[in-house]
Coordinates of C-alpha atoms and ligand atoms in Angstrom, one line a residue:
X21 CA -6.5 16.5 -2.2
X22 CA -3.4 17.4 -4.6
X23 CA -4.6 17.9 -8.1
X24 CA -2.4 15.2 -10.4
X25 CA -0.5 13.1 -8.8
X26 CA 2.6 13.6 -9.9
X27 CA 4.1 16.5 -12.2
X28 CA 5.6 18.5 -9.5
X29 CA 8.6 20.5 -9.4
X30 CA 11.1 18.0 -7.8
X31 CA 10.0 15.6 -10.7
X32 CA 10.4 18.1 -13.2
X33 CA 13.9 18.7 -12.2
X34 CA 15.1 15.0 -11.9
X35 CA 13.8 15.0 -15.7
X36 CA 15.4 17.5 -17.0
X37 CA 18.4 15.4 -15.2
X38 CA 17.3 12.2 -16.8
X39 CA 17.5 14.7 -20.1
X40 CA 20.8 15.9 -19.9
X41 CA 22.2 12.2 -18.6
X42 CA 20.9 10.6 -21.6
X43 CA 22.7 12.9 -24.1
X44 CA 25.6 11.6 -22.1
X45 CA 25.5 8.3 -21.7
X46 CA 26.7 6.1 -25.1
X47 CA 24.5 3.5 -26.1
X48 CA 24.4 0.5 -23.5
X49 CA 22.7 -1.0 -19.9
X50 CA 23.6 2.6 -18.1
X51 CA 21.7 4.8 -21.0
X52 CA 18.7 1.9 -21.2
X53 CA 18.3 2.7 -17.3
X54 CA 17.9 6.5 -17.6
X55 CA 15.7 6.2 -20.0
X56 CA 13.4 4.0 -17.9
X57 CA 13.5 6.1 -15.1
X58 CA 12.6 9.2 -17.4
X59 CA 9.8 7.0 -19.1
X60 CA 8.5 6.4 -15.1
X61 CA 8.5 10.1 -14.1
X62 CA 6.2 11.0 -17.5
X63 CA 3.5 8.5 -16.3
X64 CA 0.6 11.3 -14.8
X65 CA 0.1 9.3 -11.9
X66 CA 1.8 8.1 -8.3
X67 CA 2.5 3.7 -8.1
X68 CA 0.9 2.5 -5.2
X69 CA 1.9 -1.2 -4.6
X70 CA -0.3 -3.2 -2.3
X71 CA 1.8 -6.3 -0.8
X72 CA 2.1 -8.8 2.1
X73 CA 1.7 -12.3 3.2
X74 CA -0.8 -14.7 1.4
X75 CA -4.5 -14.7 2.0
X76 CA -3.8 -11.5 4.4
X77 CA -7.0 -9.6 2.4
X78 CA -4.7 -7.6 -0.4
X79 CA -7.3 -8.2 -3.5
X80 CA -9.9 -7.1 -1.7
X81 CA -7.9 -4.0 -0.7
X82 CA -7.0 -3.3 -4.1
X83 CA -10.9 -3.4 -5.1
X84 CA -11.6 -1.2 -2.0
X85 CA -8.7 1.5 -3.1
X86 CA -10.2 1.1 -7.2
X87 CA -13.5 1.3 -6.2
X88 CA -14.4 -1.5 -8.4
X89 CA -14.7 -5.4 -8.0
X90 CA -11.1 -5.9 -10.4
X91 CA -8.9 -8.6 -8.8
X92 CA -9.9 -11.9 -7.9
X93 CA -10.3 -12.3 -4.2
X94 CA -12.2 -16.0 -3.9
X95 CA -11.3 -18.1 -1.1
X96 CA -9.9 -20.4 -3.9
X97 CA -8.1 -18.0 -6.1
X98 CA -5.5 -16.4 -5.1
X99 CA -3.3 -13.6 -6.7
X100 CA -0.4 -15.9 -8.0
X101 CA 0.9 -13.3 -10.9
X102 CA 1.9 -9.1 -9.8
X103 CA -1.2 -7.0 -11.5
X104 CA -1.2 -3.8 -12.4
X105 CA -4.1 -1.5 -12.8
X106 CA -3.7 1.0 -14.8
X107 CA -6.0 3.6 -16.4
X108 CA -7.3 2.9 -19.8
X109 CA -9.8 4.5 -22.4
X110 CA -11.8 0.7 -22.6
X111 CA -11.4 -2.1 -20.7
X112 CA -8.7 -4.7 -21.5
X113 CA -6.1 -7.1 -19.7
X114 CA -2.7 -7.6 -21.1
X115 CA -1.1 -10.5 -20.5
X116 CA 3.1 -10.2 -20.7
X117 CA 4.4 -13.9 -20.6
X118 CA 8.3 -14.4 -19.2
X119 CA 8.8 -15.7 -22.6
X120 CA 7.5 -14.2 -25.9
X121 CA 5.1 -11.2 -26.9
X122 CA 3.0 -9.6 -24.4
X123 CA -1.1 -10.4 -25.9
X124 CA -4.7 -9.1 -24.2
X125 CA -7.6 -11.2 -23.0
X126 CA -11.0 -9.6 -22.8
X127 CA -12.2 -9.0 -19.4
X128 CA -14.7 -11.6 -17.8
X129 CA -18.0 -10.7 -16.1
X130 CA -16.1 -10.3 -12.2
X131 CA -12.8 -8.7 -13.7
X132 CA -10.0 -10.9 -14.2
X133 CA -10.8 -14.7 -15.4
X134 CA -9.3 -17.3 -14.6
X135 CA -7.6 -18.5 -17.6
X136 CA -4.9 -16.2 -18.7
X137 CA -4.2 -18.1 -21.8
X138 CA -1.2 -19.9 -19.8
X139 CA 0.1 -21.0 -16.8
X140 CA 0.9 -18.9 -14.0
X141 CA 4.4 -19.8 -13.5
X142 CA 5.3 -18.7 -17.3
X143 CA 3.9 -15.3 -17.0
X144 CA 5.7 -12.4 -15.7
X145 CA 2.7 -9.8 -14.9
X146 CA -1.2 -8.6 -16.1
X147 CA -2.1 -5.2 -16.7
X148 CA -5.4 -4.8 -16.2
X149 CA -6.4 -1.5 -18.2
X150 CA -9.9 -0.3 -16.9
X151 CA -12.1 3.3 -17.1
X152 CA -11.6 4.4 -14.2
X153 CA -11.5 7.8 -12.6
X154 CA -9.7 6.8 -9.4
X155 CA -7.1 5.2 -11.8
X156 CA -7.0 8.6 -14.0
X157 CA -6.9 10.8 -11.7
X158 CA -5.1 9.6 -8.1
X159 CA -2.8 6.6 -8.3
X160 CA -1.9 2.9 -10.3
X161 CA -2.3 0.1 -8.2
X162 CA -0.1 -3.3 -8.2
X163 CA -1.6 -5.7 -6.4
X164 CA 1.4 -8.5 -5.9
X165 CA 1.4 -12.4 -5.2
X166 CA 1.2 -13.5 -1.2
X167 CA 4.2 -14.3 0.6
X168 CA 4.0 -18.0 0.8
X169 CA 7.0 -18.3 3.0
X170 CA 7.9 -15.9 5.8
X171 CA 11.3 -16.0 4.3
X172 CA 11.0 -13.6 1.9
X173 CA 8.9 -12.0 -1.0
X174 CA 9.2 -14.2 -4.6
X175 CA 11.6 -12.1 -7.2
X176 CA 8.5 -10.6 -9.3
X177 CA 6.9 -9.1 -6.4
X178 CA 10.3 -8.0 -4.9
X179 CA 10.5 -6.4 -8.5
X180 CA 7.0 -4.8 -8.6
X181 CA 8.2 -3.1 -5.0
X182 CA 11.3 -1.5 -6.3
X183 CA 9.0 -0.3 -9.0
X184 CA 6.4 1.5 -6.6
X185 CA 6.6 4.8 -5.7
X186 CA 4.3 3.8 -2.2
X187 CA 3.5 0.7 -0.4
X188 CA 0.2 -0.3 1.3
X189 CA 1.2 -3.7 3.8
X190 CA -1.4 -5.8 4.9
X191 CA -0.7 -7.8 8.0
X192 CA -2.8 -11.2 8.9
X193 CA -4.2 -11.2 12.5
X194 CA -1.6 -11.6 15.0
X195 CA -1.0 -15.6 16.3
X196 CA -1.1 -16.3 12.1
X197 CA 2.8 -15.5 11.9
X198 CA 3.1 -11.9 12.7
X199 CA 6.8 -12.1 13.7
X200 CA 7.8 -13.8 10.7
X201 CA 6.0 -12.0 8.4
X202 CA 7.6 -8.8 10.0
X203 CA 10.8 -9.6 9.7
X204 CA 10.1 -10.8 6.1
X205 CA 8.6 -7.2 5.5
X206 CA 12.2 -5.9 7.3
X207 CA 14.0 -8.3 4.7
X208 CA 11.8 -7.1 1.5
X209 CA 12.4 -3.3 2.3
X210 CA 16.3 -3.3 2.5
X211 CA 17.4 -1.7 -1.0
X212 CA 13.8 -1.1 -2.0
X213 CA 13.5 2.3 -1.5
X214 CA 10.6 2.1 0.8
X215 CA 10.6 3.9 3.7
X216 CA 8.7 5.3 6.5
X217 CA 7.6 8.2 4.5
X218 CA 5.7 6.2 2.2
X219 CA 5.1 3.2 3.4
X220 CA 1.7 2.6 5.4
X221 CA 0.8 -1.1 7.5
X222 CA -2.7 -2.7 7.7
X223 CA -3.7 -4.9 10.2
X224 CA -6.5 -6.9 8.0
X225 CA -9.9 -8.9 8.5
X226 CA -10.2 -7.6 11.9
X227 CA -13.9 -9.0 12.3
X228 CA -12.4 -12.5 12.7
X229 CA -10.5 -11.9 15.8
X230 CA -11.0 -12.8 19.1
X231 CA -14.4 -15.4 19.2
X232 CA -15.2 -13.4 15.8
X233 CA -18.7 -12.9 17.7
X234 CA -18.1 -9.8 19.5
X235 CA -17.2 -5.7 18.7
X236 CA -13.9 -6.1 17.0
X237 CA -12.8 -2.7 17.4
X238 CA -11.0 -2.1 20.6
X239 CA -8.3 -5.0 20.4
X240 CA -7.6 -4.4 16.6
X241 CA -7.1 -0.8 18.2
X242 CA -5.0 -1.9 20.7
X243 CA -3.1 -4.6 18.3
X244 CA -2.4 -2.2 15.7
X245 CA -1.3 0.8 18.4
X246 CA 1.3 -2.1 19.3
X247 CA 2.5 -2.7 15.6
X248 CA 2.7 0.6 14.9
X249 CA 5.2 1.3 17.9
X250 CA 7.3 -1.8 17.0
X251 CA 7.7 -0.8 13.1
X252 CA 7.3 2.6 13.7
X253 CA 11.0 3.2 12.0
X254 CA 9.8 0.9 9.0
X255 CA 6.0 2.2 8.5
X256 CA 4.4 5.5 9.1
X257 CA 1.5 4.0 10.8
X258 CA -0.7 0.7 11.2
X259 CA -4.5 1.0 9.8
X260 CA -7.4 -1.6 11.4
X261 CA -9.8 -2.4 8.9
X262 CA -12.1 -4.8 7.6
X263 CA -11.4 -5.0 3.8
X264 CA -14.4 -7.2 2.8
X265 CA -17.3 -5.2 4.6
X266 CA -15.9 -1.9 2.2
X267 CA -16.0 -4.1 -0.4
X268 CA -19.2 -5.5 -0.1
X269 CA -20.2 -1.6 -0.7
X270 CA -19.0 -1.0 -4.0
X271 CA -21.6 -0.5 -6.9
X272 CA -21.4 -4.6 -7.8
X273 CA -21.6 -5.3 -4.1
X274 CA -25.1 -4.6 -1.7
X275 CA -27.8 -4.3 -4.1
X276 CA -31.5 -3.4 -2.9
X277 CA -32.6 -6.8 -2.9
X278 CA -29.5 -7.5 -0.4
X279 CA -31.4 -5.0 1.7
X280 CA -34.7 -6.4 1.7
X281 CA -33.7 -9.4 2.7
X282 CA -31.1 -7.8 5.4
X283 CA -34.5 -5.8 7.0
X284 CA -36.5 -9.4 6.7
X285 CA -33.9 -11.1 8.7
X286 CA -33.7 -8.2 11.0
X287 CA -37.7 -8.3 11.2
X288 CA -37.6 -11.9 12.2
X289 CA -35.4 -12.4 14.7
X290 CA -35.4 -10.6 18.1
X291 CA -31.8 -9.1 18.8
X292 CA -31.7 -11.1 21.8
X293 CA -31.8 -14.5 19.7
X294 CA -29.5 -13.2 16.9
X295 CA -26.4 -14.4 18.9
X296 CA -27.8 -18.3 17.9
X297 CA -29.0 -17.4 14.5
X298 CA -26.5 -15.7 12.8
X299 CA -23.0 -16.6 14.7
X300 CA -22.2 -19.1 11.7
X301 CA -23.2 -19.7 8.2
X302 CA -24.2 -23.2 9.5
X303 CA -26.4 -21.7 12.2
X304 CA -27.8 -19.3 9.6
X305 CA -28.7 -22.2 7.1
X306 CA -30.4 -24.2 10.3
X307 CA -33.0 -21.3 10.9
X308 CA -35.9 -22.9 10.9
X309 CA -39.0 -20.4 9.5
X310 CA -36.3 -18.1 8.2
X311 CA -38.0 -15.4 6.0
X312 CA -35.0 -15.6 3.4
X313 CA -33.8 -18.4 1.0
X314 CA -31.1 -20.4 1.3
X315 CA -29.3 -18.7 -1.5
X316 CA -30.3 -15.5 -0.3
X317 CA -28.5 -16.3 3.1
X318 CA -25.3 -17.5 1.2
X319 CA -24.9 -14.8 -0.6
X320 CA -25.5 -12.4 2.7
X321 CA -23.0 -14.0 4.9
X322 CA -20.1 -14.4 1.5
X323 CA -20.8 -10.6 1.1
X324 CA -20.6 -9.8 4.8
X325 CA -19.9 -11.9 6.7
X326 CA -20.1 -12.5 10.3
X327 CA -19.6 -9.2 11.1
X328 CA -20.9 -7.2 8.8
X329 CA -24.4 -9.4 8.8
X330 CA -24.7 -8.4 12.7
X331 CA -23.7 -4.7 11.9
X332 CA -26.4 -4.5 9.1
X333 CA -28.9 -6.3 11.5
X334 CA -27.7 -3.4 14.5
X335 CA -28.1 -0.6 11.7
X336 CA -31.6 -1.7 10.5
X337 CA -32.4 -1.9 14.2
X338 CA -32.3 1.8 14.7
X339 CA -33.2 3.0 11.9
X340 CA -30.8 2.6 8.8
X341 CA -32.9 0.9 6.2
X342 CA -32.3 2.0 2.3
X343 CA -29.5 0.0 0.6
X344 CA -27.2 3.2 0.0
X345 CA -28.0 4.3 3.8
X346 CA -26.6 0.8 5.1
X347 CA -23.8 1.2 2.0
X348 CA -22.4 4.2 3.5
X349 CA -22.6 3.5 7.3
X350 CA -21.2 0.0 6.4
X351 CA -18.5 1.6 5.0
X352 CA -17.7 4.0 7.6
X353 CA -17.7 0.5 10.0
X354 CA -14.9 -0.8 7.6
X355 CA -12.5 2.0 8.8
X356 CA -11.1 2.1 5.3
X357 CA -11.1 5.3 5.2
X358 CA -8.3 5.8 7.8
X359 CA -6.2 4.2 4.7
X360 CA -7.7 6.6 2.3
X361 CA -6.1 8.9 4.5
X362 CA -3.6 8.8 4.1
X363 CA -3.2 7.6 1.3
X364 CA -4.8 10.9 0.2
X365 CA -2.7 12.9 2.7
X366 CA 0.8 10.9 2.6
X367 CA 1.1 9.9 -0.4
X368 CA -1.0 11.8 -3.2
X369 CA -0.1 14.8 -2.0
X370 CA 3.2 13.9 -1.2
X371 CA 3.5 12.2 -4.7
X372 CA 6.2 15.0 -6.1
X373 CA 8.3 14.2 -3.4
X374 CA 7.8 10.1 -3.4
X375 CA 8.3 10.2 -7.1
X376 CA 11.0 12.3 -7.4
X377 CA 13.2 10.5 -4.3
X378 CA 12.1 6.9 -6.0
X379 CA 13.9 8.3 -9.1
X380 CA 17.3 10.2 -7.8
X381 CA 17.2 6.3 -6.4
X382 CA 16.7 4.1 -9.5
X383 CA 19.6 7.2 -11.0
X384 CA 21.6 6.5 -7.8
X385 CA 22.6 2.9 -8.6
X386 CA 23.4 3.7 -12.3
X387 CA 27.0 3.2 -12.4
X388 CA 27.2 1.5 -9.3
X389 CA 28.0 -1.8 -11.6
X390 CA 30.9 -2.0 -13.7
X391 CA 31.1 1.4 -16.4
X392 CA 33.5 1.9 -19.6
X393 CA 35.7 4.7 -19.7
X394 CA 32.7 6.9 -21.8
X395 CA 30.4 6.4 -19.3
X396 CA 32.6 7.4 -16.5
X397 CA 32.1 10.7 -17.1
X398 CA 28.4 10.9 -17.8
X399 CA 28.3 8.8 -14.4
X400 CA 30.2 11.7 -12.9
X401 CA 28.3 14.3 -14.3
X402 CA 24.9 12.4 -12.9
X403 CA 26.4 12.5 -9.7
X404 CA 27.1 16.0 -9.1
X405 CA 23.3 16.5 -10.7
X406 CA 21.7 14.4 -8.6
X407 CA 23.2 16.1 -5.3
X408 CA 21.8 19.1 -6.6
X409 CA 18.6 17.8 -6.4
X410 CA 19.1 15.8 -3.4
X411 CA 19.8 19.5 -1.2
X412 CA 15.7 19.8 -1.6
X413 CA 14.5 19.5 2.0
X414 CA 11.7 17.3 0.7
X415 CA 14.8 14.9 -0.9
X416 CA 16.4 15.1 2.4
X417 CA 13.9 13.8 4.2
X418 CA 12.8 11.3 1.7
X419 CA 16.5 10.0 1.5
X420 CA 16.7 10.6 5.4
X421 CA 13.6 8.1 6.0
X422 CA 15.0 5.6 3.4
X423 CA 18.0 5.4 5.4
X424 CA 16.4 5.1 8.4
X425 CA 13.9 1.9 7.1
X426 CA 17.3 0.5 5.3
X427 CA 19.4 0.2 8.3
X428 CA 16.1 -0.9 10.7
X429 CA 15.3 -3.4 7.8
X430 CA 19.1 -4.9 7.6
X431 CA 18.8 -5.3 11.6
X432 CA 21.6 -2.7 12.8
X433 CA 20.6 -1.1 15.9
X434 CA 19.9 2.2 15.9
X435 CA 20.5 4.3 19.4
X436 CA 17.4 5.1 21.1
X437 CA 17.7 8.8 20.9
X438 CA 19.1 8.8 17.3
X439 CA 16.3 7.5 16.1
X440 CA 13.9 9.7 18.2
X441 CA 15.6 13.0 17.0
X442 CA 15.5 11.2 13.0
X443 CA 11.9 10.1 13.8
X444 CA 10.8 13.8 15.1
X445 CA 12.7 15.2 11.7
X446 CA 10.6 13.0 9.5
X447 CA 7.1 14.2 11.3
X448 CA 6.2 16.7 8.8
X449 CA 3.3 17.2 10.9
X450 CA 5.0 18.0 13.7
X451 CA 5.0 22.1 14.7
X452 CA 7.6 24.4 15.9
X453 CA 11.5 24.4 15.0
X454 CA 12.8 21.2 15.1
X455 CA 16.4 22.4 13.9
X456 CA 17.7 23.3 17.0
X457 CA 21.5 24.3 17.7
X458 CA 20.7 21.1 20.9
X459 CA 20.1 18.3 18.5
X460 CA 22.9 19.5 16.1
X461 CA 24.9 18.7 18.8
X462 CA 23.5 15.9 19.8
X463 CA 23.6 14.2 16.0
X464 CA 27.1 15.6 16.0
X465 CA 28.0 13.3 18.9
X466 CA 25.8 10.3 17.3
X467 CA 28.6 10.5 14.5
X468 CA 31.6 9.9 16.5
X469 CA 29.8 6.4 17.0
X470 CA 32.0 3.5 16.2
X471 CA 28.9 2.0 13.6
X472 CA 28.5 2.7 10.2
X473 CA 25.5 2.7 9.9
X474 CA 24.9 5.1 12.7
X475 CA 27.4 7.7 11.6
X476 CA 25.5 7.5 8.0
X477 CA 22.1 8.6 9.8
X478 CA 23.4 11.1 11.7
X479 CA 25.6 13.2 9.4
X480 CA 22.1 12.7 7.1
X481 CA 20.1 14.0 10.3
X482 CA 22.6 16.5 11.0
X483 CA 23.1 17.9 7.7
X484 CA 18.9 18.2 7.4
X485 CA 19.1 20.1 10.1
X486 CA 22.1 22.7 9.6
X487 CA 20.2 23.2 6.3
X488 CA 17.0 23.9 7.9
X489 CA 18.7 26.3 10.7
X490 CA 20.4 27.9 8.1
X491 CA 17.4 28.8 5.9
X492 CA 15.3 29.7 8.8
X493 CA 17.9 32.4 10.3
X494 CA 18.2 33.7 6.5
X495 CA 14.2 34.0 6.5
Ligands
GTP3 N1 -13.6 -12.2 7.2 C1 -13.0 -11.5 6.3 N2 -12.5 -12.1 5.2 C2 -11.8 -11.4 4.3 C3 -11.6 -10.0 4.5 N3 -10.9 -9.5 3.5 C4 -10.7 -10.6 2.6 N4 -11.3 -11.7 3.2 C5 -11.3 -13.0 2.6 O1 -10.1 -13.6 2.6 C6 -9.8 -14.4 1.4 C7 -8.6 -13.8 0.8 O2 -8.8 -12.5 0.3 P1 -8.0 -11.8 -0.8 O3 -8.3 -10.4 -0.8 O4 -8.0 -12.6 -2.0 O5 -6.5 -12.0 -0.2 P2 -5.1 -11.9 -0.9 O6 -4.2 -11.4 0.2 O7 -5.2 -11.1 -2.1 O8 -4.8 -13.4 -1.2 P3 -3.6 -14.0 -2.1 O9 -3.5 -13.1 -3.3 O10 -4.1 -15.4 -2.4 O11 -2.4 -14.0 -1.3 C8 -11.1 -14.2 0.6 O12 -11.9 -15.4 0.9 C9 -11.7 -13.0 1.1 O13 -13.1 -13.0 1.0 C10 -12.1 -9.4 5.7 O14 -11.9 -8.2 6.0 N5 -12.7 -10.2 6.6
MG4 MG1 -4.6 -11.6 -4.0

C-alpha cells in the first residue's frame, strides 16, 4: 500500500499552479474557485465517495470500508443527508444546515442519531469527525443519499460526486431495476469527472439472490462478470459482495456470546435439518427445544442473516469455533476484500494521479463561464499551465478515461475497435508496448470519423500514444 494518500508529485505541481493562478486572478467567483481547488489538494487524504440507488447496501459499505459501525444502516433509516467522514482528534458530528451556521451534535451510542437538530430537507451535509486510523491514514469517505428515482441522482449528492476524487457504486440485485439504475449511473457521471480509472461497481446483498437458501456465489459471479462487460467503459470492474456479513465482523459486531450461542445452535440441530430450522427468521423463532432465546435468535439472524447464520453453522461444523476465528473466515465469505483491492491498489495508490486529474478538472472549467477583461489573461495563463501538466502520461490517461466514461455516459457510440485500442491504453496492468506505430494508425483513421465525439477520443488516444512511442525510442 502507498504511504499518504495523496501528496505526490502531479499534486504538487497542479499547486504550485493553483499558486501562481491565484496571484493572478482579481478578486471574484474565478479566484474563489482556485482557491478551493488549492484548499482540496492540501487535505492529506484521497475522497472516496460511496453512491447508488436507495437501500442498495451503501451504509453498510461505508462501515465496512471505516472499519467501524458510523452510518446508520436500519431497515428504517435510511441515509437521507450526503455524510462525510473525516478524520478527527475526538469524536464529533457537524451539522451544516442549507441555511445559517454550521453547529455539532455529540455522537450517539451507534454513531450517528437520529435527530440532527433539524429536518432533513433543511440540511445540506454532516461531517462526522471520528479517531480513526483508516480515516487518517488511507481515504475520507462520503456516504451519499439513495437514488430514489432511476432518473437521476438528487443535486447534493450529484455535488458530493463532483467533489470525490473516486467512486465506489453499489448495484441492487438484478430484476430490482438494474437497467434503470445503469443508465441513471450513465446520466450522473457525464461532467463528473469519474471515469473508468477510478470508478469501481458493486453488485450488493448477494446472499439474497436466487431462493436466498442456497451458495450465492457462482450467479453473483456470473451476474457481476456480465455487468462488468456491459459498463466496462464506465467502471473498472464489478465486485460481489455481501456488505452486512463484513459488517457483522467489525469490533461492535460478533461478540463471544454471539459465538456461544452460534456453536449451541450448531450443536443442536443436525445439518441435515438445518434447511427447516434456520431458512427464515420465522422458522428460527418456531424451533421448538431451541437451546438459544428468542432475543438471542433475533439478534443472530439481524447480524447475519440468512446467510451468514448457515455459513457460521458450516464453519462451526468443521472446526471454526472462537469468535475471532468465525470473524475472520466470515469475513473472507463477504468477499469485501476484492473492494479493498482495489481500492488499495486503484485508487490509494493511484491517489496522486486521481487527485491531481480531479483538480486540472475543477481548474479546467474556471473561465468557462463568462470572465472580465482582468481575468482573461489569468484564464489564459491557467490554460497554458494546466497543458503543461496535462502532457504527464498519468494526466493522459486520467483525462483519456474521463473522456471515454463522458462520451459512453452521454450515449454516443463509440466504434468497437476505438474503444478496444482506448480500453487496452487505459490497462495499466497490461504488459508489453502498447504504443505501436499499428494503432497510431489505426486511431489516426478513427479521427477522420464524421463524430465528434469520436475524433475527440482518438486524437486523445493517439496523441497518448505518439508520446509514449516517442519516450520509449528516446529510452
Ligand atoms: N441481506 C442483506 N442485507 C443487507 C446487506 N447490506 C445491507 N443490508 C440491509 O439492507 C438495508 C439497507 O442497508 P443500508 O446499508 O442502510 O443501505 P443504503 O444503501 O445506505 O440505504 P439508503 O441510505 O436508505 O439508500 C439494511 O436493512 C441492511 O441491514 C447485505 O449484504 N445482505
Ligand atoms: Mg444509507
Amino acid at each position: 500500500m502507498g504511504a499518504a494518500a495523496g501528496g505526490g508529485p502531479l499534486c504538487a505541481a497542479v499547486a504550485r499552479l493553483c499558486e501562481e493562478a491565484e496571484g493572478r486572478f482579481p478578486d471574484g467567483p474565478a479566484r474563489t474557485a482556485v482557491r478551493e481547488v488549492a484548499a482540496r489538494l492540501s487535505e492529506p487524504t484521497l475522497r472516496v465517495a460511496v453512491g447508488g440507488r436507495l437501500n442498495a447496501g451503501k451504509s453498510t459499505l461505508v462501515n465496512v470500508l471505516l472499519g467501524r459501525r458510523l452510518a446508520a444502516t436500519d431497515a428504517t433509516e435510511c441515509t437521507r443527508v450526503v455524510t462525510w467522514f473525516r478524520h478527527g482528534d475526538r469524536d464529533r458530528i457537524e451539522v451544516t444546515p442549507r441555511d445559517g451556521r454550521p453547529y455539532e451534535i455529540p455522537m450517539g451510542p451507534g454513531g450517528i442519531p437520529a435527530d440532527l437538530g433539524l429536518p432533513h430537507g433543511q440540511i445540506s451535509s454532516v461531517t462526522v469527525h471520528a479517531r480513526n486510523d483508516v480515516l487518517r491514514g488511507r481515504h475520507t469517505v462520503v456516504d451519499t443519499p439513495g437514488l430514489d428515482s432511476p432518473t437521476g441522482l438528487d443535486g447534493d449528492s450529484l455535488v458530493a460526486l463532483r467533489q470525490a476524487d473516486a467512486l465506489v457504486y453499489v448495484m441492487p440485485l438484478p430484476g430490482k431495476g438494474d437497467e434503470e439504475a445503469l443508465a441513471a449511473f450513465r446520466a450522473a457521471l457525464s461532467g463528473s469527472g469519474l471515469s473508468i480509472v477510478n470508478a469501481v461497481g458493486v453488485l450488493s446483498r448477494i446472499d439474497e439472490l436466487g431462493t436466498g437458501k442456497g451458495d450465492p456465489w457462482p450467479e453473483a459471479t456470473r451476474i457481476a462478470a456480465g455487468y462488468e462487460a456491459r459498463l466496462r467503459a464506465l467502471l473498472s470492474g464489478v465486485v460481489p459482495v455481501v456488505g452486512m456479513l463484513a459488517q457483522a465482523t467489525l469490533a461492535d459486531g460478533l461478540t463471544d456470546q454471539d459465538a456461544r450461542w452460534l456453536r449451541d445452535l450448531a450443536g443442536a440441530a443436525p445439518a441435515v435439518e438445518r434447511k427447516y430450522l434456520i431458512s427464515s427468521l420465522d422458522d428460527l423463532l418456531a424451533w421448538r427445544d431451541c437451546p438459544v432465546s428468542p432475543e438471542g435468535r433475533r439478534r443472530l439472524w439481524r447480524l447475519l442473516g440468512g446467510y451468514g447464520l448457515r455459513e457460521s453453522l458450516a464453519l462451526i461444523d468443521t472446526g471454526t469455533a472462537g469468535r475471532a476465528e468465525l470473524a475472520a473466515a466470515l469475513w473472507r465469505r463477504s468477499g469485501v476484500e476484492g473492494l479493498f483491492d482495489v481500492v488499495r491498489q486503484r485508487f490509494v495508490d493511484g491517489a496522486d494521479g486521481l487527485r491531481a486529474s480531479a483538480a486540472v478538472a475543477a481548474l479546467d472549467r474556471i473561465g468557462w463561464g463568462a470572465v472580465s477583461p482582468a481575468e482573461r489573461m489569468a484564464v489564459a495563463t491557467l490554460r497554458a499551465g494546466l497543458s503543461r501538466v496535462r502532457a504527464e502520461p498519468a494526466m493522459r490517461r486520467a483525462e483519456l478515461a474521463a473522456t471515454l466514461s463522458s462520451v459512453v455516459a452521454a450515449g454516443a457510440a463509440v466504434p468497437a475497435e476505438l474503444e478496444g485500442d482506448v480500453l487496452v491504453l487505459l490497462d495499466d496492468t497490461g504488459k508489453g508496448d502498447v504504443a505501436t506505430p499499428a494503432r497510431i494508425a489505426r486511431l489516426k483513421r478513427a479521427e477522420a470519423s464524421f463524430s465528434r465525439s469520436t475524433v475527440r477520443l482518438a486524437r486523445l488516444a493517439r496523441e497518448m500514444c505518439e508520446a509514449e512511442l516517442y519516450r520509449s525510442r528516446r529510452s
